[in-house]
Amino acid sequence: MTDKPQHLPVEALDDWTTAVCSALAIDRESVDVALLLDLARDVAHGVARPAAPLSAYLAGLAAGRAGGSREDTAAAVATITELAGEWRADDQDS
């Protein structure tokens, strides 16, 4: 067993984000953590919990393909958030 914590403490989120951005050569200022956490919350509650990380990935993929700016990310997140707000799993089965 390891001494590493299983979950990231909330106060370490900024350090983690900075480390990941550095490792992936991403400009840290281009990452809006609050926006992405809100996206994950909205999708988890409006669609399903497993859809949250998938949606965050898809938002990043779409933003990257659009140019990768904060604005591109915000546009992708807005599209997914709107879809999640309108989502009804029952409606999608028919």
Short mmCIF file of N, CA and C in Angstrom, two decimals:
data_model
loop_
_atom_site.label_atom_id
_atom_site.label_comp_id
_atom_site.label_asym_id
_atom_site.label_seq_id
_atom_site.Cartn_x
_atom_site.Cartn_y
_atom_site.Cartn_z
N MET A 1 0.84 -1.18 0.00
CA MET A 1 0.00 0.00 0.00
C MET A 1 0.88 1.24 0.00
N THR A 2 0.41 2.30 -0.60
CA THR A 2 1.18 3.54 -0.73
C THR A 2 0.74 4.57 0.30
N ASP A 3 1.64 5.49 0.60
CA ASP A 3 1.32 6.57 1.53
C ASP A 3 0.67 7.75 0.82
N LYS A 4 0.58 7.70 -0.51
CA LYS A 4 -0.03 8.79 -1.27
C LYS A 4 -1.53 8.83 -1.02
N PRO A 5 -2.10 10.03 -0.87
CA PRO A 5 -3.55 10.11 -0.70
C PRO A 5 -4.27 9.64 -1.96
N GLN A 6 -5.45 9.07 -1.78
CA GLN A 6 -6.24 8.58 -2.90
C GLN A 6 -6.94 9.71 -3.65
N HIS A 7 -7.17 10.82 -2.98
CA HIS A 7 -7.86 11.95 -3.59
C HIS A 7 -7.04 13.22 -3.41
N LEU A 8 -7.13 14.09 -4.38
CA LEU A 8 -6.41 15.35 -4.34
C LEU A 8 -7.09 16.31 -3.38
N PRO A 9 -6.41 16.82 -2.37
CA PRO A 9 -7.02 17.82 -1.49
C PRO A 9 -7.38 19.06 -2.30
N VAL A 10 -8.48 19.67 -1.93
CA VAL A 10 -8.96 20.84 -2.68
C VAL A 10 -7.89 21.91 -2.81
N GLU A 11 -7.14 22.15 -1.75
CA GLU A 11 -6.13 23.21 -1.79
C GLU A 11 -4.97 22.88 -2.73
N ALA A 12 -4.84 21.64 -3.16
CA ALA A 12 -3.76 21.26 -4.06
C ALA A 12 -4.17 21.34 -5.53
N LEU A 13 -5.42 21.68 -5.80
CA LEU A 13 -5.91 21.70 -7.18
C LEU A 13 -5.10 22.65 -8.06
N ASP A 14 -4.78 23.82 -7.55
CA ASP A 14 -4.01 24.78 -8.35
C ASP A 14 -2.62 24.23 -8.66
N ASP A 15 -1.97 23.62 -7.66
CA ASP A 15 -0.64 23.04 -7.89
C ASP A 15 -0.71 21.91 -8.91
N TRP A 16 -1.74 21.07 -8.82
CA TRP A 16 -1.92 19.97 -9.76
C TRP A 16 -2.13 20.51 -11.18
N THR A 17 -2.99 21.51 -11.30
CA THR A 17 -3.27 22.09 -12.61
C THR A 17 -2.01 22.67 -13.22
N THR A 18 -1.23 23.37 -12.43
CA THR A 18 0.03 23.95 -12.90
C THR A 18 0.99 22.86 -13.35
N ALA A 19 1.09 21.78 -12.56
CA ALA A 19 2.00 20.68 -12.91
C ALA A 19 1.58 20.00 -14.21
N VAL A 20 0.28 19.76 -14.37
CA VAL A 20 -0.20 19.11 -15.59
C VAL A 20 0.01 20.02 -16.79
N CYS A 21 -0.30 21.29 -16.64
CA CYS A 21 -0.07 22.23 -17.74
C CYS A 21 1.40 22.25 -18.14
N SER A 22 2.27 22.26 -17.17
CA SER A 22 3.70 22.26 -17.46
C SER A 22 4.11 20.98 -18.19
N ALA A 23 3.62 19.84 -17.72
CA ALA A 23 3.98 18.56 -18.33
C ALA A 23 3.46 18.43 -19.76
N LEU A 24 2.33 19.07 -20.03
CA LEU A 24 1.72 18.98 -21.37
C LEU A 24 2.00 20.21 -22.24
N ALA A 25 2.84 21.11 -21.75
CA ALA A 25 3.19 22.34 -22.47
C ALA A 25 1.95 23.15 -22.82
N ILE A 26 1.06 23.30 -21.83
CA ILE A 26 -0.15 24.11 -21.97
C ILE A 26 0.03 25.39 -21.17
N ASP A 27 -0.35 26.50 -21.75
CA ASP A 27 -0.30 27.78 -21.05
C ASP A 27 -1.30 27.74 -19.89
N ARG A 28 -0.82 27.83 -18.67
CA ARG A 28 -1.67 27.74 -17.48
C ARG A 28 -2.76 28.79 -17.49
N GLU A 29 -2.48 29.95 -18.04
CA GLU A 29 -3.47 31.02 -18.09
C GLU A 29 -4.63 30.71 -19.03
N SER A 30 -4.44 29.73 -19.90
CA SER A 30 -5.52 29.37 -20.83
C SER A 30 -6.53 28.41 -20.21
N VAL A 31 -6.26 27.95 -19.00
CA VAL A 31 -7.12 26.96 -18.34
C VAL A 31 -8.01 27.65 -17.31
N ASP A 32 -9.30 27.57 -17.54
CA ASP A 32 -10.29 28.12 -16.61
C ASP A 32 -10.84 26.97 -15.78
N VAL A 33 -10.22 26.74 -14.63
CA VAL A 33 -10.57 25.60 -13.78
C VAL A 33 -12.03 25.68 -13.33
N ALA A 34 -12.47 26.82 -12.90
CA ALA A 34 -13.86 26.96 -12.42
C ALA A 34 -14.85 26.61 -13.52
N LEU A 35 -14.58 27.04 -14.73
CA LEU A 35 -15.47 26.73 -15.86
C LEU A 35 -15.57 25.23 -16.08
N LEU A 36 -14.44 24.54 -16.03
CA LEU A 36 -14.43 23.10 -16.26
C LEU A 36 -15.07 22.33 -15.11
N LEU A 37 -14.87 22.80 -13.88
CA LEU A 37 -15.52 22.16 -12.74
C LEU A 37 -17.04 22.36 -12.79
N ASP A 38 -17.46 23.54 -13.22
CA ASP A 38 -18.89 23.78 -13.39
C ASP A 38 -19.47 22.88 -14.48
N LEU A 39 -18.73 22.71 -15.56
CA LEU A 39 -19.17 21.80 -16.62
C LEU A 39 -19.35 20.39 -16.07
N ALA A 40 -18.36 19.91 -15.35
CA ALA A 40 -18.43 18.55 -14.80
C ALA A 40 -19.64 18.42 -13.86
N ARG A 41 -19.88 19.41 -13.03
CA ARG A 41 -21.03 19.38 -12.13
C ARG A 41 -22.34 19.33 -12.90
N ASP A 42 -22.47 20.21 -13.89
CA ASP A 42 -23.72 20.29 -14.65
C ASP A 42 -24.00 19.00 -15.41
N VAL A 43 -22.98 18.43 -16.00
CA VAL A 43 -23.16 17.18 -16.74
C VAL A 43 -23.44 16.02 -15.78
N ALA A 44 -22.72 15.97 -14.67
CA ALA A 44 -22.93 14.89 -13.71
C ALA A 44 -24.35 14.90 -13.18
N HIS A 45 -24.89 16.09 -12.94
CA HIS A 45 -26.25 16.19 -12.40
C HIS A 45 -27.32 16.10 -13.49
N GLY A 46 -27.02 16.60 -14.68
CA GLY A 46 -28.02 16.64 -15.73
C GLY A 46 -28.06 15.42 -16.63
N VAL A 47 -26.95 14.70 -16.69
CA VAL A 47 -26.87 13.54 -17.59
C VAL A 47 -26.56 12.30 -16.76
N ALA A 48 -25.31 12.16 -16.36
CA ALA A 48 -24.87 11.04 -15.52
C ALA A 48 -23.44 11.32 -15.06
N ARG A 49 -23.08 10.83 -13.90
CA ARG A 49 -21.74 11.08 -13.38
C ARG A 49 -20.62 10.67 -14.34
N PRO A 50 -20.70 9.50 -14.96
CA PRO A 50 -19.61 9.11 -15.87
C PRO A 50 -19.51 10.01 -17.10
N ALA A 51 -20.56 10.75 -17.39
CA ALA A 51 -20.52 11.65 -18.55
C ALA A 51 -19.69 12.90 -18.26
N ALA A 52 -19.42 13.20 -17.00
CA ALA A 52 -18.69 14.42 -16.65
C ALA A 52 -17.25 14.43 -17.17
N PRO A 53 -16.42 13.42 -16.86
CA PRO A 53 -15.05 13.47 -17.39
C PRO A 53 -15.01 13.34 -18.92
N LEU A 54 -15.91 12.55 -19.45
CA LEU A 54 -15.98 12.42 -20.91
C LEU A 54 -16.31 13.76 -21.55
N SER A 55 -17.26 14.47 -20.98
CA SER A 55 -17.65 15.78 -21.51
C SER A 55 -16.52 16.79 -21.39
N ALA A 56 -15.77 16.74 -20.29
CA ALA A 56 -14.63 17.65 -20.13
C ALA A 56 -13.58 17.36 -21.21
N TYR A 57 -13.34 16.10 -21.47
CA TYR A 57 -12.41 15.73 -22.53
C TYR A 57 -12.90 16.24 -23.89
N LEU A 58 -14.18 16.01 -24.18
CA LEU A 58 -14.73 16.44 -25.46
C LEU A 58 -14.70 17.96 -25.61
N ALA A 59 -14.94 18.67 -24.51
CA ALA A 59 -14.85 20.13 -24.55
C ALA A 59 -13.43 20.56 -24.90
N GLY A 60 -12.44 19.91 -24.29
CA GLY A 60 -11.05 20.22 -24.59
C GLY A 60 -10.67 19.89 -26.02
N LEU A 61 -11.16 18.76 -26.49
CA LEU A 61 -10.90 18.36 -27.88
C LEU A 61 -11.50 19.38 -28.85
N ALA A 62 -12.75 19.76 -28.62
CA ALA A 62 -13.40 20.74 -29.49
C ALA A 62 -12.69 22.09 -29.42
N ALA A 63 -12.32 22.49 -28.21
CA ALA A 63 -11.62 23.78 -28.06
C ALA A 63 -10.28 23.75 -28.78
N GLY A 64 -9.55 22.67 -28.65
CA GLY A 64 -8.27 22.55 -29.34
C GLY A 64 -8.41 22.61 -30.84
N ARG A 65 -9.41 21.95 -31.36
CA ARG A 65 -9.64 21.96 -32.80
C ARG A 65 -10.07 23.34 -33.29
N ALA A 66 -10.70 24.12 -32.41
CA ALA A 66 -11.15 25.46 -32.79
C ALA A 66 -10.04 26.50 -32.64
N GLY A 67 -8.93 26.14 -32.03
CA GLY A 67 -7.84 27.09 -31.86
C GLY A 67 -7.21 27.05 -30.49
N GLY A 68 -7.95 26.59 -29.49
CA GLY A 68 -7.38 26.38 -28.17
C GLY A 68 -7.39 27.55 -27.21
N SER A 69 -8.07 28.63 -27.55
CA SER A 69 -8.09 29.78 -26.65
C SER A 69 -9.10 29.57 -25.51
N ARG A 70 -9.05 30.44 -24.52
CA ARG A 70 -10.05 30.41 -23.44
C ARG A 70 -11.45 30.58 -24.01
N GLU A 71 -11.56 31.41 -25.02
CA GLU A 71 -12.86 31.65 -25.65
C GLU A 71 -13.36 30.39 -26.36
N ASP A 72 -12.45 29.67 -27.00
CA ASP A 72 -12.81 28.42 -27.66
C ASP A 72 -13.30 27.40 -26.63
N THR A 73 -12.62 27.35 -25.50
CA THR A 73 -13.04 26.45 -24.42
C THR A 73 -14.40 26.85 -23.88
N ALA A 74 -14.58 28.15 -23.65
CA ALA A 74 -15.87 28.64 -23.13
C ALA A 74 -17.01 28.32 -24.09
N ALA A 75 -16.77 28.42 -25.37
CA ALA A 75 -17.81 28.12 -26.36
C ALA A 75 -18.17 26.64 -26.34
N ALA A 76 -17.16 25.78 -26.27
CA ALA A 76 -17.42 24.34 -26.22
C ALA A 76 -18.16 23.97 -24.94
N VAL A 77 -17.74 24.55 -23.83
CA VAL A 77 -18.40 24.30 -22.54
C VAL A 77 -19.84 24.78 -22.58
N ALA A 78 -20.08 25.95 -23.15
CA ALA A 78 -21.44 26.48 -23.23
C ALA A 78 -22.34 25.54 -24.03
N THR A 79 -21.83 25.01 -25.12
CA THR A 79 -22.61 24.09 -25.95
C THR A 79 -22.97 22.83 -25.16
N ILE A 80 -21.99 22.26 -24.47
CA ILE A 80 -22.24 21.04 -23.71
C ILE A 80 -23.15 21.31 -22.52
N THR A 81 -22.95 22.43 -21.84
CA THR A 81 -23.78 22.78 -20.69
C THR A 81 -25.23 22.95 -21.10
N GLU A 82 -25.45 23.60 -22.24
CA GLU A 82 -26.81 23.78 -22.74
C GLU A 82 -27.44 22.42 -23.05
N LEU A 83 -26.68 21.56 -23.70
CA LEU A 83 -27.18 20.23 -24.02
C LEU A 83 -27.50 19.44 -22.74
N ALA A 84 -26.63 19.53 -21.75
CA ALA A 84 -26.86 18.83 -20.48
C ALA A 84 -28.11 19.34 -19.78
N GLY A 85 -28.35 20.65 -19.87
CA GLY A 85 -29.53 21.23 -19.24
C GLY A 85 -30.83 20.78 -19.88
N GLU A 86 -30.75 20.44 -21.14
CA GLU A 86 -31.93 19.99 -21.89
C GLU A 86 -32.06 18.47 -21.91
N TRP A 87 -31.04 17.77 -21.44
CA TRP A 87 -30.97 16.32 -21.58
C TRP A 87 -31.97 15.62 -20.68
N ARG A 88 -32.64 14.70 -21.25
CA ARG A 88 -33.52 13.80 -20.53
C ARG A 88 -33.25 12.42 -21.06
N ALA A 89 -32.65 11.56 -20.27
CA ALA A 89 -32.25 10.22 -20.73
C ALA A 89 -33.44 9.48 -21.32
N ASP A 90 -34.63 9.66 -20.75
CA ASP A 90 -35.83 8.99 -21.26
C ASP A 90 -36.12 9.40 -22.70
N ASP A 91 -35.90 10.68 -23.02
CA ASP A 91 -36.16 11.18 -24.36
C ASP A 91 -35.18 10.62 -25.38
N GLN A 92 -33.96 10.28 -24.94
CA GLN A 92 -32.92 9.83 -25.84
C GLN A 92 -33.07 8.35 -26.22
N ASP A 93 -33.85 7.61 -25.43
CA ASP A 93 -34.03 6.18 -25.70
C ASP A 93 -35.00 5.91 -26.84
N SER A 94 -35.86 6.88 -27.16
CA SER A 94 -36.87 6.61 -28.20
C SER A 94 -36.47 7.14 -29.55
#
